[in-house]
Amino acid sequence: MKLATIKDGSRDGQLAVVARDLKTAQLADAIAPTMQALLDDWDFIAPQLYDLYDQLNAGKANRAFDFDSKKCMAPLPRAYQWADGSAYVNHVELVRKARNAEMPESFWHDPLMYQGGSDDFLGPNDDILLASQEWGIDFESEVAVITGDVAMGSSPAQAAEQIRLLMLVNDVSLRNLIPAELAKGFGFFQSKPASRFSPVAVTVDELAGAWQGGKVNLPLRSTWNGKLVGQPDCGVDMVFNFPQLIAHLVKTRNARAGTIVGSGTVSNKDPKKGYSCIAEIRSLEMIEHGAASTRFMQFGDTIKIEMLDGNGKSIFGAIEQTVKEADPA
Amino acid sequence: MKLATIKDGSRDGQLAVVARDLKTAQLADAIAPTMQALLDDWDFIAPQLYDLYDQLNAGKANRAFDFDSKKCMAPLPRAYQWADGSAYVNHVELVRKARNAEMPESFWHDPLMYQGGSDDFLGPNDDILLASQEWGIDFESEVAVITGDVAMGSSPAQAAEQIRLLMLVNDVSLRNLIPAELAKGFGFFQSKPASRFSPVAVTVDELAGAWQGGKVNLPLRSTWNGKLVGQPDCGVDMVFNFPQLIAHLVKTRNARAGTIVGSGTVSNKDPKKGYSCIAEIRSLEMIEHGAASTRFMQFGDTIKIEMLDGNGKSIFGAIEQTVKEADPA
């Protein structure tokens, strides 16, 4: 099924079921008020939502309304955990190569993962408000899963059973803040502003055969200022699948319901597949020409991130946003 | 006022008002169900809780019960953000010196801060369950604040107005996992298991004169296996105060209500004040004798963290925990 969170002025919005074709939706308020409420009690609530989803797809829902992604918050507008992996190691190797840094061999078998802020996620069409374009504004197109409760020490197989929903992510990064921040040794902080998510989250059965081996085997399309710049296949060159990423997360602690785990920037070794973040094309330019010629995002730039099924239909709806200058606090 | 969250089998527990002497409490269910509900709507709810607090302290509450920290969850059992600073730069310098690493001069004016996991905080008397004592189990005694909404770009003065509550923290660390993890460049992850908090959170007015300059000017007592090993003053050698730490956090994004910001391990330059984590005494031993002789925590070890007011009364109640071996998932 497909789910969204509709803006209503509250912090958590209202949970809605969205039709498979993304044309209509119905509030799920009689079943569960919010996405977190669903995740807290999935086994009891999800079957009721599946029933509503079937009615909606059959045109038999009694309070259906036209679905509009502009009225969506992030599916989980605030979460108790956001942990982002770097499963496409090719991307990591490329970026390091561009700055003449060797990538440790261990990166091929020990996942990179950072803990991100999760208190203020933004919706699919909300502006990307930032105070300075000197920070090196970049998009990062990713896939993420939302989990149920995962116990400390769970294996990848145990973790796989707790994958509840899939989403797309724009993990906005401030490239010019990263080197100094990582040099301090404590990881990303100011270089990672609020992340943004697709209009809808979907259960894995929505992907049918495209969900295989704990990966999404479909291209992720990134369109920057109206130009398609990347369409790498998310199932290709993903060195760690989602169950492995979750198992890495829970080595020393539990992960509780509503944990979001990201894939990291999707990247294929085949350069014809384009790029899912500007840092990658700039790295390629550095390696080939000794200097990067593609600029980072400027105020007014747009970014669209979408995934289509085998019939060319949007699965998650599109993240479609404009970068704008933030007003002072 | 003083607040706690009482275990009731639910994920968020029940909000309770606790008397100043920590002897009695009353559920706040008629006013707000949970700590997060309070934080989401502080201006409306807090005055009602202050009234209940006054009644409780006067012995006039109609449903008071004996307060027992063993029945407490963390005041905020799951939070949307946990960001931990390293405001006691002395501690950072010492640990680095022990491994012959120079500390950048910038650390004295640019705060170190890491994003921690916040989905599964543990209560003041919950066991510290871990799979291996080979990980180098350490306690870290800290002070933390809980904030309201803080807008992106807020100044320290603006941030100060959003400090709602104070707590004590045991930010458990796995020392032997840290070097390899930090070498990967993405900060702490598996080396930081779930953090644990004091039984009660208190408003700043509870500290009276001890809350000055955005700092808590009182000693923090750490008792390891029954021996008092540290009582550094939290107001001394704190290079960045809480408003400055929060302002650092919101440089590129908003912080939403319920954000927890930690001070980092409390540490004074005066060695007579002892230590708030084992890594610090081991660093001193390394510097003085070329080798560390104090071991990390073993299964069965206990740790107590507490802060007393000028009259020797506990302000927050005590974090008091035992390290135990976790069962396999």
XYZ file of C-alpha atoms in Angstrom:
658
model
C 0.000 0.000 0.000
C 0.909 3.658 -0.332
C 0.776 6.120 2.555
C 1.258 9.846 2.958
C 1.085 12.430 5.727
C -1.151 15.395 4.972
C -0.390 18.885 6.308
C -2.949 20.052 8.869
C -0.904 22.570 10.817
C 0.105 20.042 13.473
C 3.610 18.713 14.014
C 2.800 15.198 12.816
C 0.097 15.839 10.204
C -2.587 13.283 9.334
C -1.983 9.806 7.993
C -3.614 9.111 4.626
C -3.842 6.112 2.330
C -2.976 7.007 -1.282
C -4.232 5.132 -4.329
C -1.698 3.137 -6.336
C -1.994 5.613 -9.252
C -1.384 8.561 -6.840
C -4.604 10.230 -8.027
C -6.742 9.960 -4.914
C -6.276 9.603 -1.179
C -8.312 9.173 1.974
C -7.487 10.180 5.531
C -6.877 7.198 7.775
C -8.039 9.066 10.876
C -10.574 6.405 11.819
C -7.739 3.846 11.915
C -4.551 5.671 12.979
C -3.952 9.409 13.373
C -0.296 9.542 12.348
C 2.436 7.573 10.605
C 4.242 7.062 13.914
C 1.060 5.660 15.477
C 0.940 3.127 12.640
C 4.600 2.189 13.075
C 4.186 1.845 16.858
C 1.491 -0.788 16.354
C 1.995 -2.057 12.805
C 0.634 -5.581 13.154
C -2.708 -4.363 14.433
C -3.151 -1.267 12.267
C -1.621 -2.177 8.899
C -4.264 -4.781 7.935
C -7.001 -2.177 8.427
C -5.131 0.252 6.196
C -4.698 -2.427 3.517
C -8.489 -2.806 3.499
C -8.929 0.936 3.029
C -6.260 0.878 0.300
C -8.165 -1.827 -1.585
C -11.377 0.207 -1.360
C -9.593 3.325 -2.579
C -8.024 1.533 -5.565
C -11.445 0.096 -6.418
C -12.998 3.572 -6.385
C -15.117 2.608 -3.398
C -13.623 4.777 -0.640
C -16.295 7.000 0.841
C -14.214 10.102 1.607
C -11.622 10.075 -1.191
C -10.077 13.361 -2.275
C -7.671 14.355 -5.054
C -4.114 13.637 -3.965
C -1.765 16.643 -4.148
C 1.885 16.219 -3.160
C 2.069 19.937 -2.311
C -0.161 19.201 0.669
C 2.186 16.487 1.934
C 4.627 16.603 4.777
C 7.404 14.022 4.804
C 5.701 10.634 5.341
C 7.288 10.684 8.808
C 7.587 14.421 9.526
C 9.763 13.848 12.564
C 11.409 10.563 13.408
C 13.203 9.090 16.382
C 16.100 7.983 14.212
C 17.647 8.728 10.830
C 20.745 6.705 10.012
C 22.192 7.041 6.547
C 24.506 4.449 5.070
C 26.894 4.767 2.138
C 26.042 1.515 0.417
C 27.205 2.608 -3.035
C 30.880 2.369 -2.265
C 31.711 3.356 -5.833
C 30.507 6.854 -4.948
C 32.745 7.016 -1.882
C 35.774 5.784 -3.832
C 35.206 8.326 -6.603
C 34.863 11.306 -4.274
C 38.013 10.260 -2.402
C 39.969 9.670 -5.587
C 39.176 13.215 -6.693
C 40.930 14.573 -3.613
C 43.784 12.045 -3.904
C 42.677 10.186 -0.780
C 43.001 6.412 -0.665
C 39.802 4.591 0.322
C 40.420 1.926 2.991
C 39.796 -1.602 1.706
C 37.569 -2.183 4.759
C 34.907 0.089 3.222
C 33.962 -2.831 0.945
C 32.866 -4.997 3.879
C 32.234 -2.634 6.842
C 29.390 -0.193 6.084
C 29.830 3.556 6.446
C 26.868 5.053 8.287
C 26.191 8.401 9.902
C 23.584 9.467 12.432
C 21.505 12.319 11.022
C 19.113 14.840 12.544
C 15.525 13.650 12.346
C 13.452 16.247 14.200
C 12.514 18.473 11.271
C 12.096 16.562 8.013
C 10.654 18.518 5.126
C 7.962 17.635 2.635
C 8.397 16.772 -1.043
C 7.600 20.257 -2.353
C 8.847 22.403 0.529
C 11.528 24.906 -0.453
C 15.138 24.199 0.444
C 15.741 27.277 2.619
C 19.381 28.019 3.404
C 21.207 31.166 4.494
C 24.141 30.961 2.074
C 24.849 29.446 -1.319
C 28.548 29.719 -0.460
C 28.028 26.570 1.619
C 28.076 24.449 -1.572
C 24.468 23.252 -1.724
C 24.101 19.769 -3.181
C 21.291 17.266 -3.524
C 21.749 13.553 -2.777
C 19.180 11.180 -4.250
C 18.670 8.092 -2.131
C 16.274 5.316 -1.186
C 15.379 4.727 2.474
C 13.466 2.177 4.524
C 11.412 2.682 7.677
C 11.679 -0.136 10.191
C 9.691 -1.578 13.056
C 11.461 -2.528 16.284
C 14.806 -4.210 15.633
C 16.539 -5.791 18.621
C 20.204 -5.185 19.390
C 22.362 -7.810 17.740
C 19.828 -8.794 15.077
C 21.154 -10.536 11.969
C 20.436 -9.188 8.466
C 17.752 -11.891 8.105
C 16.085 -10.780 11.338
C 16.387 -7.133 10.312
C 14.795 -7.833 6.925
C 11.578 -8.891 8.649
C 11.272 -5.454 10.216
C 11.338 -3.421 6.993
C 7.939 -1.716 6.886
C 8.078 0.995 4.223
C 10.245 2.468 1.486
C 10.697 6.142 0.554
C 12.883 8.363 -1.593
C 15.139 10.923 0.088
C 16.895 14.120 -0.859
C 19.696 14.190 1.711
C 20.735 17.798 1.101
C 24.436 18.351 1.821
C 26.535 21.471 2.233
C 29.734 20.431 0.491
C 31.887 23.387 1.452
C 31.203 22.776 5.157
C 32.095 19.082 5.012
C 35.929 19.072 4.905
C 36.370 21.184 8.048
C 33.609 19.324 9.843
C 34.923 15.845 9.071
C 38.430 16.989 10.033
C 37.103 17.595 13.546
C 36.471 13.858 13.736
C 32.873 13.759 14.953
C 31.186 13.333 11.567
C 28.640 15.486 9.742
C 26.645 18.068 11.625
C 26.125 21.536 10.183
C 26.938 20.120 6.732
C 23.701 18.096 6.806
C 20.620 20.334 6.944
C 17.121 18.845 7.162
C 16.451 15.936 4.790
C 13.416 15.787 2.490
C 11.301 12.812 1.520
C 8.993 11.621 -1.266
C 5.252 12.311 -1.036
C 4.415 8.703 -0.310
C 5.974 5.772 1.512
C 5.146 2.333 0.120
C 5.212 -1.217 1.422
C 7.686 -3.503 -0.325
C 4.902 -5.464 -2.060
C 4.232 -2.325 -4.159
C 7.581 -2.909 -5.874
C 6.630 -6.475 -6.826
C 9.640 -8.083 -8.514
C 11.753 -4.939 -8.210
C 12.313 -5.634 -4.484
C 14.923 -8.400 -4.575
C 17.793 -9.260 -2.283
C 16.985 -6.419 0.092
C 17.468 -3.876 -2.711
C 15.239 -1.819 -5.006
C 16.055 -2.897 -8.554
C 14.868 0.198 -10.402
C 16.489 3.415 -11.656
C 16.340 6.552 -9.516
C 15.853 9.650 -11.667
C 17.391 13.003 -10.673
C 16.400 16.048 -12.721
C 18.322 19.243 -11.946
C 16.933 22.493 -13.358
C 14.782 20.497 -15.771
C 17.625 18.317 -17.094
C 17.790 14.593 -16.321
C 21.285 14.210 -14.834
C 21.105 10.721 -13.355
C 19.218 7.461 -13.558
C 21.411 4.857 -11.861
C 19.843 1.519 -10.987
C 19.445 1.240 -7.217
C 19.978 -2.518 -7.356
C 23.351 -2.238 -9.118
C 26.611 -1.595 -7.226
C 24.787 -1.471 -3.877
C 27.469 -3.197 -1.814
C 25.362 -3.474 1.374
C 21.655 -4.195 1.104
C 19.119 -2.733 3.517
C 19.053 -5.719 5.895
C 22.849 -5.498 6.187
C 22.684 -1.755 6.848
C 20.078 -2.262 9.585
C 22.127 -5.074 11.165
C 25.119 -2.696 11.245
C 22.940 -0.130 12.999
C 21.815 -2.499 15.760
C 25.181 -4.021 16.654
C 25.320 -2.237 20.029
C 21.759 -0.950 20.552
C 18.113 -1.483 19.655
C 16.446 0.406 16.823
C 12.883 1.346 17.643
C 9.830 1.572 15.389
C 10.061 4.460 12.960
C 13.815 4.237 12.454
C 14.719 5.443 8.960
C 17.766 3.916 7.267
C 19.092 5.450 4.053
C 21.069 3.833 1.240
C 23.437 6.735 0.703
C 23.728 8.471 -2.656
C 22.789 6.026 -5.392
C 25.678 5.543 -7.789
C 26.535 3.098 -10.580
C 30.025 2.390 -11.869
C 28.680 2.851 -15.418
C 29.204 6.589 -16.043
C 26.406 6.609 -18.629
C 23.949 6.307 -15.752
C 24.761 9.873 -14.687
C 24.907 11.150 -11.149
C 22.700 11.485 -8.048
C 24.634 14.355 -6.490
C 26.750 17.173 -7.859
C 29.800 16.137 -5.839
C 30.062 13.034 -7.994
C 30.145 14.807 -11.361
C 32.594 17.314 -9.896
C 34.794 14.424 -8.761
C 34.742 12.944 -12.264
C 35.658 16.336 -13.698
C 38.527 16.655 -11.212
C 39.863 13.229 -12.145
C 39.527 13.807 -15.905
C 40.368 17.502 -16.255
C 42.087 18.440 -13.006
C 39.306 20.857 -12.058
C 35.563 20.776 -11.450
C 33.455 22.838 -13.847
C 29.915 22.024 -12.668
C 28.803 24.439 -9.959
C 26.808 23.528 -6.858
C 23.142 24.590 -6.504
C 22.275 28.272 -6.464
C 19.189 30.056 -5.136
C 16.440 29.435 -7.685
C 17.709 26.001 -8.739
C 15.232 23.122 -8.804
C 15.710 19.431 -8.136
C 13.292 16.610 -8.942
C 13.821 13.059 -7.691
C 11.535 10.250 -8.831
C 11.331 6.508 -9.417
C 9.192 4.983 -12.183
C 7.953 1.416 -12.372
C 8.247 -0.824 -15.451
C 5.238 0.931 -16.978
C 6.641 4.422 -16.512
C 4.348 5.203 -13.574
C 5.691 7.106 -10.566
C 5.879 4.854 -7.514
C 6.550 7.365 -4.723
C 5.490 10.622 -6.364
C 8.250 13.157 -6.935
C 10.426 15.167 -4.598
C 10.405 18.498 -6.440
C 11.956 21.477 -4.718
C 13.470 24.903 -5.205
C 16.505 26.248 -3.361
C 15.777 29.628 -1.771
C 17.488 32.048 0.560
C 16.326 31.714 4.175
C 15.213 34.763 6.108
C 17.325 35.518 9.185
C 16.029 33.882 12.404
C 9.412 22.217 38.713
C 10.525 18.601 38.518
C 9.129 16.103 36.031
C 9.512 12.397 35.394
C 8.135 9.777 33.033
C 6.651 6.744 34.740
C 6.810 3.276 33.169
C 3.388 1.979 32.136
C 4.348 -0.482 29.414
C 3.857 2.059 26.631
C 6.630 3.525 24.478
C 6.346 7.013 25.958
C 5.264 6.295 29.537
C 3.222 8.745 31.605
C 4.250 12.259 32.540
C 4.406 12.909 36.286
C 5.178 15.927 38.433
C 7.707 15.101 41.180
C 7.990 16.970 44.465
C 11.091 19.074 45.062
C 12.312 16.608 47.714
C 11.820 13.677 45.280
C 9.648 11.892 47.841
C 6.257 12.038 46.142
C 4.867 12.381 42.634
C 1.554 12.696 40.857
C 0.626 11.699 37.329
C -0.030 14.672 35.097
C -2.465 12.730 32.914
C -5.251 15.271 33.328
C -2.920 17.938 31.908
C -0.559 16.237 29.433
C -0.066 12.525 28.761
C 3.637 12.542 27.917
C 6.788 14.645 28.180
C 6.767 15.192 24.400
C 3.163 16.441 24.566
C 4.329 18.999 27.138
C 7.279 20.084 25.016
C 5.091 20.368 21.903
C 2.867 22.899 23.649
C 4.965 24.221 26.536
C 3.459 27.681 26.916
C -0.035 26.301 27.379
C 0.751 23.238 29.469
C 3.674 24.244 31.694
C 1.689 26.741 33.838
C -0.831 24.023 34.690
C 1.982 21.698 35.730
C 3.535 24.425 37.892
C 0.196 24.648 39.734
C 0.193 20.894 40.301
C 3.832 21.097 41.436
C 2.948 23.733 44.029
C 0.107 21.565 45.346
C 2.398 18.538 45.528
C 5.123 20.424 47.410
C 2.472 21.728 49.820
C 1.242 18.184 50.468
C -2.111 19.043 48.884
C -2.023 16.905 45.739
C -5.004 14.573 45.693
C -3.407 11.548 43.991
C 0.193 11.699 45.211
C 2.201 8.478 45.383
C 5.676 7.606 46.652
C 8.250 8.471 44.014
C 10.519 5.562 43.008
C 13.238 6.111 40.411
C 13.133 2.402 39.530
C 9.723 3.028 37.990
C 11.076 5.824 35.789
C 11.857 5.756 32.116
C 14.179 8.458 30.791
C 12.284 11.769 31.196
C 12.018 11.754 27.391
C 12.083 8.010 26.578
C 12.498 8.644 22.855
C 13.410 11.989 21.367
C 13.508 13.496 17.911
C 17.053 14.745 18.449
C 20.053 14.086 20.685
C 23.072 16.251 19.929
C 26.019 15.996 22.274
C 28.644 18.700 22.479
C 32.158 18.514 23.907
C 32.108 21.743 25.852
C 34.826 20.718 28.322
C 37.673 21.116 25.883
C 40.141 20.185 28.612
C 38.810 16.628 28.368
C 39.299 16.532 24.596
C 42.849 17.890 24.877
C 43.769 15.354 27.539
C 42.467 12.345 25.621
C 44.288 13.494 22.494
C 47.511 14.182 24.353
C 47.473 10.623 25.679
C 47.584 9.297 22.131
C 50.139 11.926 21.022
C 47.614 13.720 18.826
C 47.687 17.502 18.606
C 44.343 19.188 19.296
C 43.506 21.858 16.695
C 43.440 25.373 18.168
C 39.990 25.830 16.556
C 38.487 23.474 19.151
C 38.644 26.373 21.639
C 36.180 28.477 19.609
C 34.310 26.048 17.293
C 32.260 23.506 19.300
C 32.623 19.789 18.737
C 29.200 18.157 18.513
C 27.970 14.773 17.387
C 24.513 13.569 16.414
C 23.474 10.647 18.605
C 20.764 8.032 18.389
C 17.649 9.084 20.301
C 15.051 6.388 19.638
C 15.728 4.159 22.632
C 16.851 6.073 25.710
C 17.047 4.094 28.908
C 15.847 4.903 32.382
C 17.945 5.815 35.424
C 18.010 2.311 36.920
C 17.810 0.181 33.765
C 20.729 -2.199 33.327
C 23.445 -1.358 30.814
C 23.052 -4.428 28.590
C 25.890 -5.036 26.152
C 27.097 -8.100 24.290
C 30.814 -7.775 25.025
C 33.001 -6.192 27.668
C 35.842 -6.327 25.137
C 34.268 -3.217 23.602
C 35.763 -1.079 26.408
C 32.621 -0.019 28.273
C 32.854 3.471 29.769
C 30.454 5.851 31.454
C 30.362 9.572 30.596
C 28.713 11.856 33.156
C 27.136 14.899 31.571
C 24.473 17.565 31.915
C 21.906 18.081 29.129
C 19.154 20.532 28.274
C 15.858 19.908 26.483
C 14.765 22.713 24.181
C 11.608 24.044 22.634
C 11.573 25.021 18.953
C 14.751 26.853 17.950
C 14.758 28.479 14.516
C 17.636 28.000 12.079
C 20.220 30.730 12.512
C 19.232 31.638 16.075
C 21.813 33.469 18.191
C 22.915 32.134 21.595
C 20.617 34.727 23.220
C 17.649 33.504 21.166
C 18.568 29.886 21.879
C 18.758 30.567 25.640
C 15.062 31.471 25.679
C 14.196 28.001 24.412
C 15.884 26.020 27.188
C 13.021 24.172 28.882
C 14.516 21.503 31.127
C 17.789 20.149 32.470
C 18.767 16.506 33.038
C 21.805 14.381 33.854
C 23.088 11.910 31.273
C 25.204 8.801 31.232
C 26.432 8.813 27.641
C 27.776 5.261 27.641
C 30.694 4.844 25.235
C 32.470 1.803 23.838
C 36.058 2.998 23.840
C 37.604 0.120 21.935
C 35.199 0.668 19.009
C 35.909 4.393 18.755
C 39.320 4.554 17.013
C 38.283 2.442 14.009
C 34.927 4.171 13.783
C 36.315 7.705 13.867
C 38.979 6.695 11.335
C 36.155 6.008 8.877
C 35.365 9.713 9.032
C 31.613 9.643 9.701
C 31.741 10.033 13.487
C 30.485 7.786 16.288
C 27.923 5.117 15.564
C 28.300 1.645 17.060
C 30.613 3.125 19.697
C 27.663 5.012 21.210
C 24.979 2.662 22.535
C 21.752 4.016 24.028
C 22.182 6.915 26.461
C 20.620 6.962 29.925
C 19.108 9.853 31.849
C 18.386 10.971 35.389
C 15.018 10.127 36.985
C 13.783 13.697 36.768
C 14.168 16.659 34.462
C 13.968 20.079 36.123
C 13.258 23.614 34.988
C 16.173 26.040 35.349
C 14.480 27.889 38.218
C 15.035 24.766 40.357
C 18.765 25.491 40.260
C 18.244 29.020 41.571
C 21.640 30.753 41.674
C 23.466 27.702 40.342
C 22.137 28.386 36.811
C 24.358 31.261 35.667
C 25.751 32.202 32.284
C 24.024 29.308 30.556
C 25.892 26.817 32.772
C 25.107 24.693 35.827
C 27.480 25.832 38.565
C 27.440 22.712 40.722
C 29.596 19.572 41.013
C 28.562 16.406 39.186
C 29.288 13.324 41.270
C 30.299 10.025 39.631
C 30.545 6.965 41.876
C 31.982 3.849 40.245
C 31.554 0.561 42.117
C 30.743 2.507 45.251
C 33.795 4.797 45.099
C 33.412 8.518 44.376
C 35.758 9.020 41.394
C 34.752 12.485 40.204
C 33.059 15.664 41.344
C 34.082 18.338 38.819
C 32.146 21.603 38.843
C 29.977 21.821 35.706
C 30.365 25.599 35.615
C 34.177 25.474 35.551
C 36.159 24.935 32.326
C 32.953 24.702 30.249
C 34.241 26.523 27.184
C 30.873 26.694 25.404
C 27.706 27.273 27.419
C 24.384 25.668 26.505
C 23.066 28.646 24.480
C 26.265 28.563 22.407
C 25.956 24.807 21.868
C 22.343 25.181 20.717
C 23.267 28.054 18.376
C 25.942 25.806 16.852
C 23.295 23.130 16.319
C 20.892 25.418 14.464
C 23.350 27.073 12.088
C 21.930 25.265 9.037
C 18.617 23.830 10.268
C 15.830 24.224 12.806
C 15.792 22.298 16.076
C 12.310 21.203 17.053
C 10.737 20.881 20.483
C 12.217 18.024 22.467
C 15.738 18.409 21.132
C 18.254 17.277 23.756
C 21.669 18.949 23.793
C 24.438 17.497 25.962
C 27.444 19.215 27.501
C 29.909 16.435 26.808
C 31.832 14.726 29.597
C 32.230 17.170 32.477
C 35.897 17.780 33.195
C 37.888 20.284 35.248
C 41.540 21.130 34.728
C 42.078 20.658 38.466
C 42.976 16.949 38.726
C 41.769 16.847 42.344
C 38.218 17.034 40.985
C 38.552 13.508 39.632
C 37.050 12.171 36.453
C 33.631 11.741 34.789
C 34.705 8.932 32.455
C 37.328 6.209 32.635
C 38.985 7.349 29.401
C 40.125 10.480 31.198
C 41.880 8.745 34.102
C 43.435 6.319 31.604
C 44.703 9.282 29.589
C 46.280 10.794 32.695
C 47.906 7.441 33.470
C 49.232 7.217 29.912
C 50.722 10.691 30.127
C 52.239 10.132 33.577
C 53.303 6.499 33.443
C 53.279 5.582 29.742
C 50.484 3.043 30.244
C 46.904 2.980 31.513
C 46.298 0.879 34.610
C 42.604 1.542 35.278
C 40.414 -0.948 33.402
C 37.134 -0.154 31.653
C 33.804 -1.361 33.085
C 33.163 -5.078 33.430
C 29.896 -6.989 33.733
C 28.678 -6.464 37.282
C 30.174 -2.965 37.641
C 27.905 -0.204 38.919
C 27.866 3.509 38.144
C 26.009 6.246 40.034
C 25.737 9.800 38.720
C 24.165 12.524 40.834
C 24.135 16.265 41.493
C 23.528 17.720 44.958
C 22.366 21.233 45.752
C 24.015 23.519 48.341
C 22.181 21.662 51.087
C 23.323 18.227 49.965
C 19.934 17.319 48.491
C 19.751 15.436 45.190
C 18.361 17.674 42.443
C 17.707 15.180 39.642
C 17.701 11.886 41.543
C 20.492 9.462 40.718
C 21.360 7.525 37.606
C 22.359 4.213 39.187
C 23.001 1.281 36.905
C 24.702 -2.084 36.581
C 26.534 -3.320 33.490
C 25.274 -6.731 32.397
C 25.750 -9.117 29.501
C 22.993 -8.868 26.905
C 21.228 -11.977 25.686
C 21.619 -12.664 21.959
C 18.886 -11.118 19.787
